[in-house]
Amino acid sequence: MTLRIRSARTLAVALLASLAVALGPAGIAAAHGPDPFLSGGPFGQNQQLTFRWRSGAEPASAIKTAIKAAAADATSTRASKAPTFVYGSGGDNPIGYGVGAPCGVNGIACFTRDAPNTFTMWLREQGHVFDWGTLKWCQTYATVPNGCYDAETIALDEFGHVAGLGHHDNLDNDSDYLDAVVQTYSRTRPNAGWNMHTFGRCDTATLQLRYDMANTSAKYSTCLDLATVLTISASPTSIVAGAATTLTATLKVVNDDDYLLLGGNLVSNRTVTLQRRAPGTTTWTTIGPMGAGPSAGTYVLTQRPSVTTEYRALFKKPSDEGIDSDNTPSVRVSVAACAGSAPYAAVIAAPCL
Ligand SMILES: [Zn+2]
């Protein structure tokens, strides 16, 4: 639902309460954090939700265009396996417009959701008279006036609700307003955010938590702050001088219950750096980035040390996503001299140049 003005805050709070907003796990959903999630559970991962125009309450042409654009915005910017939205004349989910809208008294749009089955949506009609004034949809003007609502932005807020997002909990000074398009108070032209046509980072954070990442290479929302765990192994761990050993690192999101569907995720295509040191020393020397490994979340680099060497791998928090740094414990690769004193048959069989 989308409400009008600040003076309606008391009412808005009451309406929010009626939505039975369920906050996410402790430490995840807080002011400036991911949006809360509504009651009723999620739809299916990547579930396609097809909407039709409600019979007898079809939107005006310009509003239809805006709603279809919002459906495309929701689909293309969900950054997760959240549901997709598409128009189809035989769709199960009606979207209406006009005087029949059952929205709250100050609501300019509203929705219902019955996951994982259906949803409904309504937008009030151009010219609807509220206590605070008259509703203007920007799309209905050739020359767009200030004070109008962008129907695409408002419909995107509603599609976000259908997916399960509750209104973002802004900081007291609203400095984080643009972190979410799913807002209790949508803004009118020309106020910042009045025409947001993408989900904000704290919208997608909750979609990621509830629907999971699209794939192991996808970037985590910067509205999240997830710990990672990086591990390393060497194969083999004993070689003769000059023989090869392959270091394999694996990067995962920590398997924390608070991380919901993201806990334990393998994380691919990031920069993982290999370092080495002599045993008994404390200074690490960087070797370089590790290449993509044989399976998701793995990184490899082959080395041919001439003396026993310890290795570790590092992952540095990227500036553009919400997963944290980690480094592995060290792993030792023992190197036998070429005097034929190697203790294992396999090592003895290796060429000693
Ligand atoms: Zn809303």
Short mmCIF file of C-alpha atoms and ligand atoms in Angstrom, two decimals:
data_model
loop_
_atom_site.label_atom_id
_atom_site.label_comp_id
_atom_site.label_asym_id
_atom_site.label_seq_id
_atom_site.Cartn_x
_atom_site.Cartn_y
_atom_site.Cartn_z
CA MET A 1 0.00 0.00 0.00
CA THR A 2 1.12 3.49 -0.54
CA LEU A 3 0.04 6.39 1.55
CA ARG A 4 0.17 10.06 1.04
CA ILE A 5 1.43 12.65 3.40
CA ARG A 6 3.41 12.97 6.62
CA SER A 7 0.34 14.14 8.48
CA ALA A 8 -1.04 10.68 7.94
CA ARG A 9 1.75 9.03 9.89
CA THR A 10 -0.42 7.98 12.80
CA LEU A 11 -2.87 6.38 10.47
CA ALA A 12 -0.05 4.83 8.50
CA VAL A 13 1.34 3.20 11.60
CA ALA A 14 -2.04 1.76 12.33
CA LEU A 15 -2.36 0.43 8.82
CA LEU A 16 1.11 -1.03 8.95
CA ALA A 17 0.23 -2.85 12.11
CA SER A 18 -2.79 -4.30 10.39
CA LEU A 19 -0.49 -5.82 7.79
CA ALA A 20 1.01 -7.94 10.55
CA VAL A 21 4.50 -7.06 9.44
CA ALA A 22 6.94 -9.69 10.58
CA LEU A 23 10.43 -8.42 11.15
CA GLY A 24 13.25 -10.57 9.95
CA PRO A 25 15.83 -12.28 12.15
CA ALA A 26 17.58 -10.27 14.82
CA GLY A 27 20.54 -8.40 13.42
CA ILE A 28 19.22 -8.50 9.88
CA ALA A 29 16.12 -6.33 9.90
CA ALA A 30 16.69 -3.03 11.59
CA ALA A 31 16.53 0.62 10.67
CA HIS A 32 18.71 1.11 7.65
CA GLY A 33 18.64 -2.64 7.17
CA PRO A 34 16.75 -4.91 4.80
CA ASP A 35 13.02 -4.33 4.45
CA PRO A 36 10.80 -6.32 6.81
CA PHE A 37 8.95 -9.27 5.35
CA LEU A 38 5.19 -9.58 5.39
CA SER A 39 3.28 -12.44 6.92
CA GLY A 40 2.00 -15.17 4.65
CA GLY A 41 5.27 -16.51 3.37
CA PRO A 42 7.01 -16.23 0.03
CA PHE A 43 5.92 -17.23 -3.44
CA GLY A 44 8.02 -19.84 -5.20
CA GLN A 45 11.50 -19.13 -6.43
CA ASN A 46 11.31 -17.45 -9.84
CA GLN A 47 7.57 -18.13 -9.84
CA GLN A 48 5.94 -16.31 -12.74
CA LEU A 49 2.89 -14.33 -11.64
CA THR A 50 0.69 -13.29 -14.54
CA PHE A 51 -1.73 -10.41 -14.09
CA ARG A 52 -4.74 -9.29 -16.07
CA TRP A 53 -6.82 -6.13 -15.96
CA ARG A 54 -9.77 -6.44 -13.62
CA SER A 55 -13.00 -6.64 -15.56
CA GLY A 56 -14.98 -3.44 -15.24
CA ALA A 57 -12.04 -1.66 -13.61
CA GLU A 58 -9.44 -1.50 -16.36
CA PRO A 59 -6.80 1.21 -16.00
CA ALA A 60 -6.52 4.04 -18.49
CA SER A 61 -4.05 3.30 -21.26
CA ALA A 62 -1.20 5.36 -19.79
CA ILE A 63 -1.66 3.66 -16.43
CA LYS A 64 -1.63 0.21 -18.05
CA THR A 65 1.67 1.10 -19.67
CA ALA A 66 3.07 2.23 -16.32
CA ILE A 67 1.94 -0.94 -14.52
CA LYS A 68 3.47 -3.15 -17.21
CA ALA A 69 6.69 -1.14 -16.94
CA ALA A 70 6.66 -1.63 -13.17
CA ALA A 71 6.22 -5.37 -13.65
CA ALA A 72 9.29 -5.35 -15.89
CA ASP A 73 11.18 -3.24 -13.33
CA ALA A 74 10.32 -5.68 -10.54
CA THR A 75 11.40 -8.62 -12.66
CA SER A 76 14.63 -7.15 -13.98
CA THR A 77 15.87 -5.59 -10.72
CA ARG A 78 14.84 -8.24 -8.19
CA ALA A 79 18.49 -9.44 -7.93
CA SER A 80 17.28 -12.77 -6.61
CA LYS A 81 14.92 -15.66 -7.34
CA ALA A 82 11.93 -13.53 -6.29
CA PRO A 83 8.80 -13.96 -8.43
CA THR A 84 8.53 -12.43 -11.86
CA PHE A 85 5.54 -10.40 -13.05
CA VAL A 86 4.12 -10.35 -16.55
CA TYR A 87 0.88 -9.24 -18.15
CA GLY A 88 -1.37 -11.84 -19.76
CA SER A 89 -5.04 -11.50 -20.59
CA GLY A 90 -5.72 -14.87 -18.99
CA GLY A 91 -3.67 -14.16 -15.86
CA ASP A 92 -4.87 -15.33 -12.46
CA ASN A 93 -4.15 -12.05 -10.73
CA PRO A 94 -6.40 -9.03 -11.38
CA ILE A 95 -5.14 -5.47 -11.29
CA GLY A 96 -7.84 -2.83 -11.07
CA TYR A 97 -8.07 0.91 -11.26
CA GLY A 98 -10.68 3.37 -10.17
CA VAL A 99 -13.53 3.97 -7.79
CA GLY A 100 -13.86 0.33 -6.84
CA ALA A 101 -10.46 0.29 -5.14
CA PRO A 102 -10.83 -1.11 -1.61
CA CYS A 103 -7.71 0.70 -0.38
CA GLY A 104 -7.46 2.33 3.03
CA VAL A 105 -8.84 5.84 3.29
CA ASN A 106 -5.46 7.47 2.60
CA GLY A 107 -4.13 4.77 0.29
CA ILE A 108 -3.51 5.68 -3.33
CA ALA A 109 -2.87 2.01 -4.18
CA CYS A 110 -3.20 -1.31 -2.39
CA PHE A 111 -2.75 -5.04 -2.78
CA THR A 112 -3.59 -8.43 -1.39
CA ARG A 113 -1.31 -11.47 -1.45
CA ASP A 114 -2.10 -15.14 -1.00
CA ALA A 115 1.27 -16.81 -1.49
CA PRO A 116 2.02 -19.00 -3.27
CA ASN A 117 -1.19 -18.71 -5.24
CA THR A 118 -2.51 -15.30 -6.18
CA PHE A 119 -2.45 -11.57 -5.64
CA THR A 120 -4.56 -8.53 -6.42
CA MET A 121 -3.67 -4.88 -6.89
CA TRP A 122 -5.59 -1.63 -7.18
CA LEU A 123 -4.68 1.93 -8.05
CA ARG A 124 -7.08 4.73 -7.25
CA GLU A 125 -8.42 6.86 -10.05
CA GLN A 126 -6.97 10.13 -11.30
CA GLY A 127 -8.72 12.93 -9.45
CA HIS A 128 -9.64 10.87 -6.38
CA VAL A 129 -10.29 13.32 -3.58
CA PHE A 130 -8.56 12.66 -0.26
CA ASP A 131 -8.61 14.78 2.89
CA TRP A 132 -5.20 16.06 1.84
CA GLY A 133 -6.03 16.87 -1.75
CA THR A 134 -6.61 15.40 -5.17
CA LEU A 135 -4.69 12.48 -6.63
CA LYS A 136 -2.66 13.24 -9.73
CA TRP A 137 -0.96 10.49 -11.73
CA CYS A 138 2.01 11.90 -13.64
CA GLN A 139 1.33 9.59 -16.57
CA THR A 140 -1.94 11.31 -17.34
CA TYR A 141 -0.37 14.65 -18.27
CA ALA A 142 1.28 15.78 -21.48
CA THR A 143 3.19 18.34 -19.44
CA VAL A 144 3.93 16.66 -16.12
CA PRO A 145 3.15 18.87 -13.12
CA ASN A 146 4.84 18.82 -9.75
CA GLY A 147 2.92 17.09 -7.00
CA CYS A 148 1.93 14.10 -9.13
CA TYR A 149 2.64 10.45 -8.34
CA ASP A 150 4.50 8.28 -10.80
CA ALA A 151 2.25 5.29 -11.40
CA GLU A 152 5.22 3.09 -12.36
CA THR A 153 6.92 3.81 -9.02
CA ILE A 154 3.72 3.23 -7.08
CA ALA A 155 3.01 -0.03 -8.90
CA LEU A 156 6.59 -1.15 -8.23
CA ASP A 157 5.99 -0.56 -4.51
CA GLU A 158 2.90 -2.78 -4.82
CA PHE A 159 4.73 -5.53 -6.73
CA GLY A 160 7.34 -5.45 -3.98
CA HIS A 161 4.58 -5.99 -1.41
CA VAL A 162 3.20 -8.88 -3.42
CA ALA A 163 6.62 -10.51 -3.33
CA GLY A 164 6.47 -10.08 0.46
CA LEU A 165 8.29 -6.83 1.20
CA GLY A 166 7.08 -4.60 3.97
CA HIS A 167 7.77 -0.87 4.01
CA HIS A 168 11.40 0.02 4.56
CA ASP A 169 12.21 1.27 8.06
CA ASN A 170 13.95 4.56 7.30
CA LEU A 171 16.34 6.43 9.53
CA ASP A 172 14.70 9.30 11.39
CA ASN A 173 16.08 11.86 8.94
CA ASP A 174 15.13 9.76 5.90
CA SER A 175 18.71 9.95 4.62
CA ASP A 176 18.37 6.32 3.51
CA TYR A 177 15.10 6.88 1.66
CA LEU A 178 16.54 5.84 -1.69
CA ASP A 179 17.56 2.46 -0.27
CA ALA A 180 14.02 1.28 -0.94
CA VAL A 181 11.18 1.92 -3.32
CA VAL A 182 8.84 0.02 -0.99
CA GLN A 183 8.01 2.98 1.22
CA THR A 184 5.18 3.94 3.54
CA TYR A 185 5.25 7.44 2.09
CA SER A 186 5.84 7.52 -1.61
CA ARG A 187 7.10 10.84 -2.88
CA THR A 188 5.63 13.14 -5.47
CA ARG A 189 7.42 14.84 -8.31
CA PRO A 190 10.04 16.36 -8.04
CA ASN A 191 11.15 15.00 -4.65
CA ALA A 192 14.10 12.57 -4.68
CA GLY A 193 12.87 9.09 -5.36
CA TRP A 194 9.53 10.11 -6.85
CA ASN A 195 10.30 8.16 -10.03
CA MET A 196 12.40 5.21 -8.80
CA HIS A 197 12.03 2.43 -11.34
CA THR A 198 14.23 -0.15 -9.67
CA PHE A 199 14.14 -1.95 -6.36
CA GLY A 200 16.46 -0.32 -3.85
CA ARG A 201 19.32 -2.17 -2.19
CA CYS A 202 17.34 -2.80 1.00
CA ASP A 203 14.42 -4.14 -1.04
CA THR A 204 16.67 -6.59 -2.86
CA ALA A 205 18.43 -7.55 0.39
CA THR A 206 15.19 -9.00 1.72
CA LEU A 207 14.33 -10.60 -1.61
CA GLN A 208 17.75 -12.28 -1.52
CA LEU A 209 17.25 -13.50 2.07
CA ARG A 210 13.82 -14.93 1.26
CA TYR A 211 14.25 -16.16 -2.31
CA ASP A 212 18.03 -16.73 -2.57
CA MET A 213 20.56 -15.52 -5.12
CA ALA A 214 20.02 -16.03 -8.83
CA ASN A 215 23.36 -17.90 -9.06
CA THR A 216 26.67 -18.21 -7.22
CA SER A 217 28.20 -15.31 -9.16
CA ALA A 218 25.45 -12.80 -8.37
CA LYS A 219 26.32 -9.89 -6.12
CA TYR A 220 24.95 -9.61 -2.59
CA SER A 221 23.08 -6.42 -1.74
CA THR A 222 25.14 -3.84 0.10
CA CYS A 223 22.20 -3.57 2.52
CA LEU A 224 23.39 -6.95 3.85
CA ASP A 225 26.45 -7.59 6.01
CA LEU A 226 27.12 -11.31 5.76
CA ALA A 227 30.16 -13.08 7.17
CA THR A 228 32.03 -15.39 4.82
CA VAL A 229 34.23 -18.39 5.45
CA LEU A 230 37.19 -19.17 3.22
CA THR A 231 38.92 -22.55 3.46
CA ILE A 232 41.98 -23.94 1.71
CA SER A 233 43.54 -27.30 0.95
CA ALA A 234 46.66 -28.43 -0.87
CA SER A 235 46.95 -31.49 -3.06
CA PRO A 236 49.31 -33.09 -2.55
CA THR A 237 50.63 -31.79 0.75
CA SER A 238 54.03 -33.46 0.27
CA ILE A 239 56.12 -33.12 -2.88
CA VAL A 240 59.69 -33.29 -4.00
CA ALA A 241 61.36 -30.03 -4.87
CA GLY A 242 59.98 -28.58 -8.06
CA ALA A 243 56.93 -30.81 -8.28
CA ALA A 244 53.48 -29.30 -8.44
CA THR A 245 50.89 -28.88 -5.74
CA THR A 246 47.49 -27.34 -6.30
CA LEU A 247 46.01 -25.02 -3.72
CA THR A 248 42.20 -24.98 -3.72
CA ALA A 249 40.21 -22.39 -1.77
CA THR A 250 36.45 -22.49 -1.21
CA LEU A 251 34.42 -19.37 -0.44
CA LYS A 252 31.03 -19.58 1.25
CA VAL A 253 28.61 -17.38 3.13
CA VAL A 254 28.69 -18.50 6.77
CA ASN A 255 25.92 -20.99 7.46
CA ASP A 256 24.09 -18.80 9.98
CA ASP A 257 20.36 -19.32 10.56
CA ASP A 258 19.88 -15.55 10.51
CA TYR A 259 21.00 -15.54 6.89
CA LEU A 260 17.93 -17.57 5.89
CA LEU A 261 18.38 -18.88 2.34
CA LEU A 262 21.80 -17.28 1.94
CA GLY A 263 23.55 -19.22 4.72
CA GLY A 264 26.11 -21.68 3.35
CA ASN A 265 25.93 -20.33 -0.21
CA LEU A 266 28.94 -20.98 -2.40
CA VAL A 267 30.38 -17.73 -3.77
CA SER A 268 31.98 -17.78 -7.23
CA ASN A 269 33.83 -15.34 -9.46
CA ARG A 270 35.23 -13.15 -6.72
CA THR A 271 38.85 -12.16 -6.22
CA VAL A 272 40.63 -14.62 -3.94
CA THR A 273 44.36 -14.08 -3.43
CA LEU A 274 46.98 -16.68 -2.56
CA GLN A 275 49.87 -15.88 -0.20
CA ARG A 276 52.91 -17.83 1.00
CA ARG A 277 55.44 -17.72 3.83
CA ALA A 278 58.31 -19.82 5.12
CA PRO A 279 57.33 -21.95 8.12
CA GLY A 280 58.11 -20.23 11.37
CA THR A 281 57.90 -16.74 9.88
CA THR A 282 55.05 -14.29 10.18
CA THR A 283 55.29 -12.22 7.03
CA TRP A 284 53.11 -13.24 4.13
CA THR A 285 54.07 -12.64 0.53
CA THR A 286 51.32 -12.25 -2.02
CA ILE A 287 51.54 -14.62 -4.96
CA GLY A 288 48.49 -13.42 -6.86
CA PRO A 289 44.85 -14.09 -7.64
CA MET A 290 43.59 -17.65 -7.79
CA GLY A 291 41.75 -18.85 -10.88
CA ALA A 292 38.27 -20.28 -11.13
CA GLY A 293 38.16 -23.78 -9.69
CA PRO A 294 36.44 -26.91 -10.95
CA SER A 295 33.20 -26.28 -9.05
CA ALA A 296 31.15 -23.35 -7.79
CA GLY A 297 32.81 -21.31 -5.08
CA THR A 298 36.27 -22.79 -5.63
CA TYR A 299 39.50 -21.06 -6.60
CA VAL A 300 42.75 -22.77 -7.60
CA LEU A 301 46.41 -22.00 -8.16
CA THR A 302 49.23 -24.46 -8.79
CA GLN A 303 52.63 -23.91 -7.20
CA ARG A 304 56.01 -25.61 -7.45
CA PRO A 305 57.79 -24.70 -4.23
CA SER A 306 61.46 -25.67 -3.81
CA VAL A 307 61.27 -25.69 -0.01
CA THR A 308 58.55 -26.39 2.51
CA THR A 309 56.07 -23.55 2.31
CA GLU A 310 52.88 -22.42 4.02
CA TYR A 311 50.01 -20.98 2.03
CA ARG A 312 46.84 -19.13 2.82
CA ALA A 313 44.10 -17.45 0.78
CA LEU A 314 42.40 -14.10 1.34
CA PHE A 315 39.05 -12.71 0.35
CA LYS A 316 38.66 -8.96 0.71
CA LYS A 317 35.20 -7.46 1.13
CA PRO A 318 34.19 -6.00 -2.24
CA SER A 319 33.13 -2.37 -2.13
CA ASP A 320 30.01 -3.13 -4.14
CA GLU A 321 28.44 -5.94 -2.15
CA GLY A 322 27.45 -6.99 1.33
CA ILE A 323 29.76 -9.91 2.08
CA ASP A 324 32.70 -9.57 4.43
CA SER A 325 36.40 -10.37 4.28
CA ASP A 326 37.89 -13.64 5.45
CA ASN A 327 41.18 -15.45 5.21
CA THR A 328 41.99 -19.11 5.58
CA PRO A 329 44.20 -20.79 8.13
CA SER A 330 47.56 -21.75 6.69
CA VAL A 331 48.18 -25.05 4.94
CA ARG A 332 51.68 -26.50 4.78
CA VAL A 333 53.19 -28.13 1.73
CA SER A 334 56.22 -30.21 2.71
CA VAL A 335 59.01 -30.38 0.17
CA ALA A 336 61.48 -33.21 0.32
CA ALA A 337 65.03 -32.64 -0.83
CA CYS A 338 66.13 -34.59 -3.88
CA ALA A 339 68.51 -36.86 -1.98
CA GLY A 340 66.15 -39.78 -2.28
CA SER A 341 65.14 -39.59 1.34
CA ALA A 342 61.47 -38.95 0.66
CA PRO A 343 59.43 -41.23 2.87
CA TYR A 344 56.60 -42.17 0.50
CA ALA A 345 56.69 -44.42 -2.50
CA ALA A 346 54.66 -41.96 -4.51
CA VAL A 347 57.16 -39.24 -3.80
CA ILE A 348 60.13 -41.45 -4.56
CA ALA A 349 58.56 -42.23 -7.90
CA ALA A 350 58.37 -38.57 -8.82
CA PRO A 351 61.09 -37.22 -11.09
CA CYS A 352 63.90 -35.60 -9.15
CA LEU A 353 65.68 -33.22 -11.47
ZN ZN B 1 3.59 0.39 0.00
#
